JSON list of C-alpha atoms in Angstrom, two decimals:
[
{"chain": "A", "resi": 29, "resn": "MET", "atom": "CA", "xyz": [76.31, 110.79, 84.18]},
{"chain": "A", "resi": 30, "resn": "ASP", "atom": "CA", "xyz": [75.33, 109.19, 87.52]},
{"chain": "A", "resi": 31, "resn": "ASN", "atom": "CA", "xyz": [77.90, 106.42, 87.12]},
{"chain": "A", "resi": 32, "resn": "PHE", "atom": "CA", "xyz": [80.75, 108.75, 86.25]},
{"chain": "A", "resi": 33, "resn": "GLU", "atom": "CA", "xyz": [82.63, 110.08, 89.24]},
{"chain": "A", "resi": 34, "resn": "PRO", "atom": "CA", "xyz": [84.59, 113.29, 88.75]},
{"chain": "A", "resi": 35, "resn": "LEU", "atom": "CA", "xyz": [88.27, 112.70, 88.03]},
{"chain": "A", "resi": 36, "resn": "ASP", "atom": "CA", "xyz": [90.88, 114.39, 90.20]},
{"chain": "A", "resi": 37, "resn": "PRO", "atom": "CA", "xyz": [91.99, 117.33, 88.01]},
{"chain": "A", "resi": 38, "resn": "LEU", "atom": "CA", "xyz": [95.42, 117.28, 89.61]},
{"chain": "A", "resi": 39, "resn": "LEU", "atom": "CA", "xyz": [96.00, 113.72, 88.42]},
{"chain": "A", "resi": 40, "resn": "HIS", "atom": "CA", "xyz": [94.27, 114.19, 85.07]},
{"chain": "A", "resi": 41, "resn": "SER", "atom": "CA", "xyz": [97.36, 115.91, 83.66]},
{"chain": "A", "resi": 42, "resn": "GLN", "atom": "CA", "xyz": [99.38, 113.54, 81.49]},
{"chain": "A", "resi": 43, "resn": "LEU", "atom": "CA", "xyz": [102.73, 114.37, 83.10]},
{"chain": "A", "resi": 44, "resn": "ARG", "atom": "CA", "xyz": [101.49, 114.37, 86.70]},
{"chain": "A", "resi": 45, "resn": "LEU", "atom": "CA", "xyz": [99.72, 111.05, 86.10]},
{"chain": "A", "resi": 46, "resn": "ALA", "atom": "CA", "xyz": [102.92, 109.61, 84.61]},
{"chain": "A", "resi": 47, "resn": "VAL", "atom": "CA", "xyz": [104.91, 110.74, 87.65]},
{"chain": "A", "resi": 48, "resn": "MET", "atom": "CA", "xyz": [102.39, 109.22, 90.04]},
{"chain": "A", "resi": 49, "resn": "SER", "atom": "CA", "xyz": [102.36, 105.99, 88.00]},
{"chain": "A", "resi": 50, "resn": "LEU", "atom": "CA", "xyz": [106.13, 105.77, 88.31]},
{"chain": "A", "resi": 51, "resn": "LEU", "atom": "CA", "xyz": [106.26, 106.59, 92.00]},
{"chain": "A", "resi": 52, "resn": "ILE", "atom": "CA", "xyz": [103.45, 104.21, 93.00]},
{"chain": "A", "resi": 53, "resn": "SER", "atom": "CA", "xyz": [105.72, 101.26, 92.20]},
{"chain": "A", "resi": 54, "resn": "LEU", "atom": "CA", "xyz": [108.98, 102.66, 93.60]},
{"chain": "A", "resi": 55, "resn": "GLU", "atom": "CA", "xyz": [110.17, 103.49, 97.09]},
{"chain": "A", "resi": 56, "resn": "ASP", "atom": "CA", "xyz": [111.45, 106.79, 95.74]},
{"chain": "A", "resi": 57, "resn": "ALA", "atom": "CA", "xyz": [112.94, 108.19, 92.55]},
{"chain": "A", "resi": 58, "resn": "GLU", "atom": "CA", "xyz": [115.51, 110.79, 91.62]},
{"chain": "A", "resi": 59, "resn": "PHE", "atom": "CA", "xyz": [114.49, 113.79, 89.54]},
{"chain": "A", "resi": 60, "resn": "THR", "atom": "CA", "xyz": [116.76, 112.71, 86.68]},
{"chain": "A", "resi": 61, "resn": "PHE", "atom": "CA", "xyz": [115.16, 109.24, 86.58]},
{"chain": "A", "resi": 62, "resn": "ILE", "atom": "CA", "xyz": [111.64, 110.71, 86.45]},
{"chain": "A", "resi": 63, "resn": "LYS", "atom": "CA", "xyz": [112.75, 113.20, 83.79]},
{"chain": "A", "resi": 64, "resn": "GLU", "atom": "CA", "xyz": [114.21, 110.41, 81.67]},
{"chain": "A", "resi": 65, "resn": "LYS", "atom": "CA", "xyz": [111.16, 108.14, 82.00]},
{"chain": "A", "resi": 66, "resn": "THR", "atom": "CA", "xyz": [108.61, 110.88, 81.32]},
{"chain": "A", "resi": 67, "resn": "GLN", "atom": "CA", "xyz": [110.73, 112.67, 78.69]},
{"chain": "A", "resi": 68, "resn": "ALA", "atom": "CA", "xyz": [109.63, 115.95, 80.22]},
{"chain": "A", "resi": 69, "resn": "THR", "atom": "CA", "xyz": [111.72, 119.08, 80.24]},
{"chain": "A", "resi": 70, "resn": "ALA", "atom": "CA", "xyz": [113.37, 119.90, 83.54]},
{"chain": "A", "resi": 71, "resn": "GLY", "atom": "CA", "xyz": [111.35, 123.10, 83.92]},
{"chain": "A", "resi": 72, "resn": "ASN", "atom": "CA", "xyz": [107.98, 121.50, 83.22]},
{"chain": "A", "resi": 73, "resn": "LEU", "atom": "CA", "xyz": [108.73, 118.52, 85.44]},
{"chain": "A", "resi": 74, "resn": "SER", "atom": "CA", "xyz": [109.81, 120.79, 88.26]},
{"chain": "A", "resi": 75, "resn": "VAL", "atom": "CA", "xyz": [106.55, 122.75, 88.05]},
{"chain": "A", "resi": 76, "resn": "GLN", "atom": "CA", "xyz": [104.43, 119.60, 88.01]},
{"chain": "A", "resi": 77, "resn": "LEU", "atom": "CA", "xyz": [106.35, 118.05, 90.92]},
{"chain": "A", "resi": 78, "resn": "ASP", "atom": "CA", "xyz": [105.76, 121.21, 92.94]},
{"chain": "A", "resi": 79, "resn": "LYS", "atom": "CA", "xyz": [102.01, 120.92, 92.29]},
{"chain": "A", "resi": 80, "resn": "LEU", "atom": "CA", "xyz": [101.98, 117.30, 93.47]},
{"chain": "A", "resi": 81, "resn": "ASP", "atom": "CA", "xyz": [104.06, 118.26, 96.50]},
{"chain": "A", "resi": 82, "resn": "GLN", "atom": "CA", "xyz": [101.75, 121.16, 97.41]},
{"chain": "A", "resi": 83, "resn": "ALA", "atom": "CA", "xyz": [98.77, 118.78, 97.22]},
{"chain": "A", "resi": 84, "resn": "GLY", "atom": "CA", "xyz": [100.56, 116.39, 99.59]},
{"chain": "A", "resi": 85, "resn": "TYR", "atom": "CA", "xyz": [100.63, 113.65, 96.95]},
{"chain": "A", "resi": 86, "resn": "ILE", "atom": "CA", "xyz": [104.43, 113.39, 96.95]},
{"chain": "A", "resi": 87, "resn": "SER", "atom": "CA", "xyz": [107.27, 114.54, 99.15]},
{"chain": "A", "resi": 88, "resn": "ILE", "atom": "CA", "xyz": [110.40, 116.08, 97.71]},
{"chain": "A", "resi": 89, "resn": "SER", "atom": "CA", "xyz": [113.75, 115.97, 99.45]},
{"chain": "A", "resi": 90, "resn": "LYS", "atom": "CA", "xyz": [116.82, 117.84, 98.32]},
{"chain": "A", "resi": 91, "resn": "SER", "atom": "CA", "xyz": [120.34, 116.83, 99.21]},
{"chain": "A", "resi": 92, "resn": "PHE", "atom": "CA", "xyz": [123.73, 116.44, 97.57]},
{"chain": "A", "resi": 93, "resn": "LYS", "atom": "CA", "xyz": [125.26, 113.43, 95.84]},
{"chain": "A", "resi": 94, "resn": "GLY", "atom": "CA", "xyz": [128.93, 114.30, 95.97]},
{"chain": "A", "resi": 95, "resn": "LYS", "atom": "CA", "xyz": [129.02, 117.93, 94.93]},
{"chain": "A", "resi": 96, "resn": "ARG", "atom": "CA", "xyz": [125.86, 117.74, 92.79]},
{"chain": "A", "resi": 97, "resn": "PRO", "atom": "CA", "xyz": [122.37, 118.60, 94.01]},
{"chain": "A", "resi": 98, "resn": "LEU", "atom": "CA", "xyz": [120.06, 115.61, 94.30]},
{"chain": "A", "resi": 99, "resn": "THR", "atom": "CA", "xyz": [116.27, 115.85, 94.25]},
{"chain": "A", "resi": 100, "resn": "THR", "atom": "CA", "xyz": [114.36, 112.76, 95.32]},
{"chain": "A", "resi": 101, "resn": "CYS", "atom": "CA", "xyz": [110.60, 112.27, 95.13]},
{"chain": "A", "resi": 102, "resn": "LYS", "atom": "CA", "xyz": [108.45, 109.84, 97.06]},
{"chain": "A", "resi": 103, "resn": "ILE", "atom": "CA", "xyz": [104.73, 109.20, 96.91]},
{"chain": "A", "resi": 104, "resn": "THR", "atom": "CA", "xyz": [102.88, 109.84, 100.18]},
{"chain": "A", "resi": 105, "resn": "THR", "atom": "CA", "xyz": [100.01, 107.92, 101.74]},
{"chain": "A", "resi": 106, "resn": "THR", "atom": "CA", "xyz": [97.71, 110.73, 100.60]},
{"chain": "A", "resi": 107, "resn": "GLY", "atom": "CA", "xyz": [99.11, 110.34, 97.09]},
{"chain": "A", "resi": 108, "resn": "ILE", "atom": "CA", "xyz": [98.57, 106.60, 97.08]},
{"chain": "A", "resi": 109, "resn": "LYS", "atom": "CA", "xyz": [94.93, 107.04, 98.15]},
{"chain": "A", "resi": 110, "resn": "ALA", "atom": "CA", "xyz": [94.38, 109.77, 95.55]},
{"chain": "A", "resi": 111, "resn": "PHE", "atom": "CA", "xyz": [95.94, 107.64, 92.81]},
{"chain": "A", "resi": 112, "resn": "GLU", "atom": "CA", "xyz": [93.86, 104.60, 93.74]},
{"chain": "A", "resi": 113, "resn": "ALA", "atom": "CA", "xyz": [90.68, 106.69, 93.84]},
{"chain": "A", "resi": 114, "resn": "TYR", "atom": "CA", "xyz": [91.55, 108.18, 90.46]},
{"chain": "A", "resi": 115, "resn": "VAL", "atom": "CA", "xyz": [92.06, 104.72, 88.92]},
{"chain": "A", "resi": 116, "resn": "LEU", "atom": "CA", "xyz": [88.76, 103.45, 90.38]},
{"chain": "A", "resi": 117, "resn": "ALA", "atom": "CA", "xyz": [86.89, 106.50, 89.09]},
{"chain": "A", "resi": 118, "resn": "LEU", "atom": "CA", "xyz": [88.51, 106.15, 85.67]},
{"chain": "A", "resi": 119, "resn": "LYS", "atom": "CA", "xyz": [87.46, 102.50, 85.44]},
{"chain": "A", "resi": 120, "resn": "LYS", "atom": "CA", "xyz": [83.83, 103.62, 85.61]},
{"chain": "A", "resi": 121, "resn": "TYR", "atom": "CA", "xyz": [84.33, 105.40, 82.29]},
{"chain": "A", "resi": 122, "resn": "LEU", "atom": "CA", "xyz": [85.30, 102.15, 80.59]},
{"chain": "A", "resi": 123, "resn": "PRO", "atom": "CA", "xyz": [82.65, 99.92, 79.02]}
]
């Protein structure tokens, strides 16, 4: 097990990893876009986004688009570093 680095448990969740994978290639993304791409329920996605936000991996901004609330997510520098470290660690598990 010397060659296997521990994987970040926060990113090892399927939904959180999917969110980070989406955000790493975008400047930012609206909640509805992330929900559509991940096919998550609004409640579950909201919980997982809060966890990523609390870890400093993403930032969440809330505003209004017309009269409707708009939630936008953006990956942070800390999130980019964590994602890259996760991918590097995961590669060590591959033959």
